[in-house]
GROMACS .gro file of C-alpha atoms in nm:
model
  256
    1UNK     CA    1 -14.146   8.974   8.587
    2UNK     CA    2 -14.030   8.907   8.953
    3UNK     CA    3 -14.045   8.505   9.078
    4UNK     CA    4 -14.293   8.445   9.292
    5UNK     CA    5 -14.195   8.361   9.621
    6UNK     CA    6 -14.165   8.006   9.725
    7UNK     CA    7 -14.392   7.843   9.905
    8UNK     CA    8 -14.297   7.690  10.273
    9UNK     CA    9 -14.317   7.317  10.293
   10UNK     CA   10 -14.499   7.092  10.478
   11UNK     CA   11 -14.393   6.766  10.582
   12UNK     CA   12 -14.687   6.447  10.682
   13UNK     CA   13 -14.569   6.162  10.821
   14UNK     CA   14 -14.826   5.854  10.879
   15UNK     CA   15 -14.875   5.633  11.162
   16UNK     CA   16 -14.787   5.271  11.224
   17UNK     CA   17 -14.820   5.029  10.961
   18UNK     CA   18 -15.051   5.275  10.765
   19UNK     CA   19 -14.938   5.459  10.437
   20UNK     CA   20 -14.921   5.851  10.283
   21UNK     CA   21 -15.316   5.802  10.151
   22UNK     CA   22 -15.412   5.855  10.520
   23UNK     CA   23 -15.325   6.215  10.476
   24UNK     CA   24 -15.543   6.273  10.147
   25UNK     CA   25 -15.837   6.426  10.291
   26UNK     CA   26 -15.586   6.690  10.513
   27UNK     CA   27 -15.349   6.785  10.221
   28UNK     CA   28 -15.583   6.977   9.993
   29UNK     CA   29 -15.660   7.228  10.222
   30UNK     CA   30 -15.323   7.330  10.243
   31UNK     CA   31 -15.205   7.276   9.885
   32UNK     CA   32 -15.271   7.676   9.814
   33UNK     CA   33 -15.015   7.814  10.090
   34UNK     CA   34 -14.771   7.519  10.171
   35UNK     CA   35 -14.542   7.292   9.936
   36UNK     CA   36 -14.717   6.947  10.077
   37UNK     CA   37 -14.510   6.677  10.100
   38UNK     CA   38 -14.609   6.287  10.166
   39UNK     CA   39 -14.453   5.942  10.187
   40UNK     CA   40 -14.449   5.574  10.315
   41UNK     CA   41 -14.228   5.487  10.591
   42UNK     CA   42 -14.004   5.196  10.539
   43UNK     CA   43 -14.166   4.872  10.513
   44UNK     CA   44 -14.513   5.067  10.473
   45UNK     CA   45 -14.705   5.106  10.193
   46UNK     CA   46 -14.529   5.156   9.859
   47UNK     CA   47 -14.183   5.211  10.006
   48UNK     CA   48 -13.939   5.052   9.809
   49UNK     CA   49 -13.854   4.741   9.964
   50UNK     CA   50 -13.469   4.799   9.975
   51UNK     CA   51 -13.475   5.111  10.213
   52UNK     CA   52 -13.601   4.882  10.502
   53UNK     CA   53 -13.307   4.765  10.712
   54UNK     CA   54 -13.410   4.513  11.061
   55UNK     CA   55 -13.120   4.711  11.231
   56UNK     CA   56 -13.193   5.072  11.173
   57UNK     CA   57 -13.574   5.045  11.199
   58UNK     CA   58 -13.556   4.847  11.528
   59UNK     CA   59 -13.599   5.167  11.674
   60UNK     CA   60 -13.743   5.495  11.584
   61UNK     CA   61 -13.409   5.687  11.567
   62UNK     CA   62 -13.406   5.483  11.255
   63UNK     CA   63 -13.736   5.630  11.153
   64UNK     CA   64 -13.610   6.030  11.259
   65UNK     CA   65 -13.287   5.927  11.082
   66UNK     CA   66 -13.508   5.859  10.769
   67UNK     CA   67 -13.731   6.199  10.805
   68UNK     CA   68 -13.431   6.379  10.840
   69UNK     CA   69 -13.293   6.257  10.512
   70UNK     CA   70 -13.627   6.327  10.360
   71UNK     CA   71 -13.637   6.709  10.500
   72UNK     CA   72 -13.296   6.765  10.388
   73UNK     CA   73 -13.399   6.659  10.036
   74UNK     CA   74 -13.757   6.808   9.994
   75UNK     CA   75 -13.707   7.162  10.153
   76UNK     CA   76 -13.455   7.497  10.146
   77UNK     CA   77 -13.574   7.583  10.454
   78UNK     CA   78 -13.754   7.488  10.787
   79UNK     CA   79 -14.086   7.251  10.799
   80UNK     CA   80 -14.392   7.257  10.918
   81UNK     CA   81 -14.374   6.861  11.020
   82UNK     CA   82 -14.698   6.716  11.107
   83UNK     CA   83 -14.698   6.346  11.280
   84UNK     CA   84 -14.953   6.104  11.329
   85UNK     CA   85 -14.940   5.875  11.661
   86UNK     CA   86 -14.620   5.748  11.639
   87UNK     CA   87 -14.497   5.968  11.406
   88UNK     CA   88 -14.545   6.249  11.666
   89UNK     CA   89 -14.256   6.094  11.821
   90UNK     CA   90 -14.032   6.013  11.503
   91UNK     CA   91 -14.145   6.429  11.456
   92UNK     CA   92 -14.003   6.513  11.838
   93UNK     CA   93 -13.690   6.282  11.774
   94UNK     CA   94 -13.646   6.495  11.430
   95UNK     CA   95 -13.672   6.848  11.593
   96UNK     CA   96 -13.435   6.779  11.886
   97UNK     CA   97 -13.148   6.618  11.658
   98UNK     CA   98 -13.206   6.872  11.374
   99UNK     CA   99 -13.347   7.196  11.519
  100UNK     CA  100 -13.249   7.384  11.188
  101UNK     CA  101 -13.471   7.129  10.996
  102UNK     CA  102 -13.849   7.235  11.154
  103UNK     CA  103 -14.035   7.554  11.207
  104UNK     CA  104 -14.354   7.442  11.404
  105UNK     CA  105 -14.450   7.052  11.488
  106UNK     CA  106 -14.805   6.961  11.470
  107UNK     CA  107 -14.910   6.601  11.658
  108UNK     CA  108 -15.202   6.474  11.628
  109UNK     CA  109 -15.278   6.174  11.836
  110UNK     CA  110 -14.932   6.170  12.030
  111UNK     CA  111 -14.805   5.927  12.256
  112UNK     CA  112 -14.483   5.911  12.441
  113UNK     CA  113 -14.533   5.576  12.611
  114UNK     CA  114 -14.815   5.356  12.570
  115UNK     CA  115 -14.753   5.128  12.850
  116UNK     CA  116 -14.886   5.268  13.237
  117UNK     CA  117 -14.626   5.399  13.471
  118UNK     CA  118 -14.619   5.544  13.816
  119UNK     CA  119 -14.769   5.838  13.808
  120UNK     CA  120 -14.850   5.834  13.429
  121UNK     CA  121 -15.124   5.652  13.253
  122UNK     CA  122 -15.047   5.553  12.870
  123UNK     CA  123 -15.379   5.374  12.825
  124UNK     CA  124 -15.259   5.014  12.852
  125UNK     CA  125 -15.095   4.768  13.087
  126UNK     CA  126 -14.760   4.584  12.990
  127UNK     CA  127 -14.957   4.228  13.048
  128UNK     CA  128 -15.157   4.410  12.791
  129UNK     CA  129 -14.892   4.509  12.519
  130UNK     CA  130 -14.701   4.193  12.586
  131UNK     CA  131 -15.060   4.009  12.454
  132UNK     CA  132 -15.077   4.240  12.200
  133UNK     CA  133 -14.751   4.189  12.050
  134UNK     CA  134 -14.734   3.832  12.093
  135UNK     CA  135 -15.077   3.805  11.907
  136UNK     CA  136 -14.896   3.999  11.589
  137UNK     CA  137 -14.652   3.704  11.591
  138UNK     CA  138 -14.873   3.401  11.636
  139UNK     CA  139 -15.138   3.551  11.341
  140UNK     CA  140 -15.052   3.885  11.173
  141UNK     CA  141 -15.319   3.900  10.926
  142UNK     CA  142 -15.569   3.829  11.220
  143UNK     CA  143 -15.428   4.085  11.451
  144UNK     CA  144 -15.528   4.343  11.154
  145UNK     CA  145 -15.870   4.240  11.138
  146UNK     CA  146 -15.976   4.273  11.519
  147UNK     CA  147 -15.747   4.577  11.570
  148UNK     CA  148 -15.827   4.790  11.302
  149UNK     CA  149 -16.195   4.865  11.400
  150UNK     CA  150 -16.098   4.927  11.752
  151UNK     CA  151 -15.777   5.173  11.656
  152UNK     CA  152 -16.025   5.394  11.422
  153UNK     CA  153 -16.335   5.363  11.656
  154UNK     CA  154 -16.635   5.465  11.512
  155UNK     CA  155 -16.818   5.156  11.489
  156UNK     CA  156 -17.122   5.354  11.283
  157UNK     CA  157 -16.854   5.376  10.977
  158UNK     CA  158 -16.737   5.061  10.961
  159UNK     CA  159 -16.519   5.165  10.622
  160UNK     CA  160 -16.285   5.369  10.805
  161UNK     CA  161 -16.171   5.051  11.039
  162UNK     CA  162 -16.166   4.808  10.730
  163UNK     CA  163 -15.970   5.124  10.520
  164UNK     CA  164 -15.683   5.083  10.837
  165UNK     CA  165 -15.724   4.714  10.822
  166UNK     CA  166 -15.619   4.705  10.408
  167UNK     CA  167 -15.317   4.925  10.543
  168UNK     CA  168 -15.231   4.717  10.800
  169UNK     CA  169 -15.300   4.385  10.562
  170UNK     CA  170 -15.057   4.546  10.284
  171UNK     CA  171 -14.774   4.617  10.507
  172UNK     CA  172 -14.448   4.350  10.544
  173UNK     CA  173 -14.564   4.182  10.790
  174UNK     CA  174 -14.199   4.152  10.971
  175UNK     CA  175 -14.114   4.500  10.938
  176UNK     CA  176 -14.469   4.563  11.098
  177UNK     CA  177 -14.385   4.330  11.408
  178UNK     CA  178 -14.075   4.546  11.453
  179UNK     CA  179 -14.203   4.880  11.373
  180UNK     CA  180 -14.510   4.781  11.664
  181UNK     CA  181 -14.251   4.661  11.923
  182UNK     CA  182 -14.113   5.034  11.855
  183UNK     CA  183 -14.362   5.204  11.896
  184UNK     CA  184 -14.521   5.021  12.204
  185UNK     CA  185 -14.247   4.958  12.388
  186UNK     CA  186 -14.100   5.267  12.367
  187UNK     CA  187 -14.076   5.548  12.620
  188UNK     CA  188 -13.985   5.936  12.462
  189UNK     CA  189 -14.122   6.106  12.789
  190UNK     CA  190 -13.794   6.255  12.802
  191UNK     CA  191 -13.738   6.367  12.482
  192UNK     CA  192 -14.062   6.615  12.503
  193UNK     CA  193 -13.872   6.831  12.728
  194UNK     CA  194 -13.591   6.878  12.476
  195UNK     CA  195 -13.818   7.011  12.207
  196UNK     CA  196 -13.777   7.411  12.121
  197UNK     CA  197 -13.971   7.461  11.857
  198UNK     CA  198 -14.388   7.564  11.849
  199UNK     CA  199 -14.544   7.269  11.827
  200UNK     CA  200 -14.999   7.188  11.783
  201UNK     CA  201 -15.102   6.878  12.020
  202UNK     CA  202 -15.445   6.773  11.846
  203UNK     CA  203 -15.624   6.532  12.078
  204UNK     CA  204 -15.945   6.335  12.007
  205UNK     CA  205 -16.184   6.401  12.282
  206UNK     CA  206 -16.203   5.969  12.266
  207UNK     CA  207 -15.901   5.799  12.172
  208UNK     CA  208 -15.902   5.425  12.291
  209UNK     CA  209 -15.496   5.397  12.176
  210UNK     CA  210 -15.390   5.707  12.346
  211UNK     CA  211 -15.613   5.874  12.612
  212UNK     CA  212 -15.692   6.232  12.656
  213UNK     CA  213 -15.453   6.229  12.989
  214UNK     CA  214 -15.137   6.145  12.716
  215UNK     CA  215 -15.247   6.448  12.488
  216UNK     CA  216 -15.239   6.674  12.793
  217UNK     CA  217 -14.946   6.475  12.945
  218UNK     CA  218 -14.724   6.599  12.605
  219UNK     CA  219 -14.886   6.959  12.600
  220UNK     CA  220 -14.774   6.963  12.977
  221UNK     CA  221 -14.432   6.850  12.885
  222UNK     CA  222 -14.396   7.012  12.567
  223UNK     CA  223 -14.214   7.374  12.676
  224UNK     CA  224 -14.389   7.588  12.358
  225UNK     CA  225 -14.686   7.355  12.325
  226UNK     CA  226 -15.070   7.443  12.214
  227UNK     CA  227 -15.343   7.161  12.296
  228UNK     CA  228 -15.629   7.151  12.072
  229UNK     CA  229 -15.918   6.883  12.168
  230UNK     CA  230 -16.114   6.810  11.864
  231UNK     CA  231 -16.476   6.642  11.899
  232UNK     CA  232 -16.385   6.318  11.740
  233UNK     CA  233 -16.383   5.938  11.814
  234UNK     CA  234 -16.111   5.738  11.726
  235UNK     CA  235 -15.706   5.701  11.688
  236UNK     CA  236 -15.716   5.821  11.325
  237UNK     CA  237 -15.909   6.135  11.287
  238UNK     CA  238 -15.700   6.254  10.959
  239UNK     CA  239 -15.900   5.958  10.814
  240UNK     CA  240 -16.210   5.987  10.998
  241UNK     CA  241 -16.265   6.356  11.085
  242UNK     CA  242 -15.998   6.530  10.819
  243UNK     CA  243 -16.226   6.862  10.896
  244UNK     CA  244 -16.185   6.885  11.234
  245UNK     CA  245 -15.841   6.832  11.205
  246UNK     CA  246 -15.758   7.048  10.941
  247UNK     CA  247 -15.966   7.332  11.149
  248UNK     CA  248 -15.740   7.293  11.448
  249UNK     CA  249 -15.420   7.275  11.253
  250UNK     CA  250 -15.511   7.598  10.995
  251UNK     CA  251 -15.613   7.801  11.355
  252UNK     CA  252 -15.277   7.753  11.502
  253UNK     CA  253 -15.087   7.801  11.183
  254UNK     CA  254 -15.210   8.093  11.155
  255UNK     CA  255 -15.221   8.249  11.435
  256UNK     CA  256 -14.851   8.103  11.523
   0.00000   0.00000   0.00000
């Protein structure tokens, strides 16, 4: 009896300080066609606490170095790799060092740089990431609380900002600092050109961490780029709109 061929994998990597149960509502619905794959970034949920290192995860080449080692392991073949915010940028840094590794990219809620600049708007001020920052030093724990709701937006479902607090309250709370100081001081504009290979941009029509200017900013920049504006409020929509999400992403697959 001939051996059924195997299925292609796809790789989900979460956002900052969240875990692999953000993608649970997006994974079933691809289960049937794709070898799904999920984990915890270092120093996120259950990672084990020994594969954190200060050094290598100052930055997120540290991070890509990480995904890399986890694509090499999982898959024979070329991902589908599918980042959340930030880890739409560990994703780019991944498919411009290891080209071989990823069929097709797929970002959902992308940023390159969060911080304003001269002729680009990132949806914050460095006065205002400086404050930010400096709050997840002075109180951690409290930072979580009054961030959480405002990252995941929709204030009429309260449980999906206090589901991203419990994230944020579980993480290591030093490997958080650094992992934020990462991701909001950093600045992979450049890198977007660089990128070769297909790649979704899926863009909440309200996003108060990374505006719908950033979305098309990366489609712009992005040389084989789609941008697909879903009707959702929020940071998170993999948590809070997995439908719409998982419409936009199944559309392009296929089609691509």
């Amino acid at each position: 009896m001939p051996t059924a061929p195997r299925r292609p994998t796809m790789v989900l990597a979460h956002g900052f300080g969240c875990a692999q149960s953000m993608w649970r509502f997006v994974v079933p619905a691809f289960t049937d066609t794709y070898r799904v794959v999920v984990f915890d970034h270092a120093g996120c949920g259950a990672a084990d606490h020994s594969a954190y290192d200060p050094e290598r995860h100052a930055t997120l080449d540290g991070y890509a170095a990480d995904l890399i080692e986890i694509v090499e392991a999982v898959a024979d073949g070329p991902v589908t790799l599918v980042g959340h915010s930030v880890s739409s940028m560990i994703a780019v840094l991944v498919a411009t060092a290891r080209p071989d590794l990823v069929e097709r990219l797929v970002l959902v809620s992308p940023s390159p740089r969060y911080i304003d600049d001269a002729g680009y708007r990132g949806g914050f001020t460095a006065q205002e990431i400086d404050e930010l920052l400096e709050t997840m030093d002075a109180n951690y724990l409290g930072w979580s609380q009054v961030m959480a709701p405002v990252i995941a937006g929709n204030p009429d479902r309260p449980g999906v900002g206090d589901e991203l607090a419990d994230y944020f309250s579980r993480a290591d709370p030093d490997a958080a600092r650094r992992f934020a100081r990462a991701t909001f001081l950093g600045d992979n504009r450049a890198d977007l050109g660089r990128v070769r290979t297909p790649t979704l941009v899926v863009q909440s029509r309200v996003d108060p961490i990374a505006p719908a200017e950033v979305g098309q900013y990366v489609h712009e920049h992005l040389p084989h780029s789609e941008l697909v504006t879903i009707d959702s409020f929020g940071h998170c929509p993999n948590l809070s709109h997995p439908d719409l999400v998982v419409a936009a992403m199944r559309g392009w697959l296929e089609e691509s």
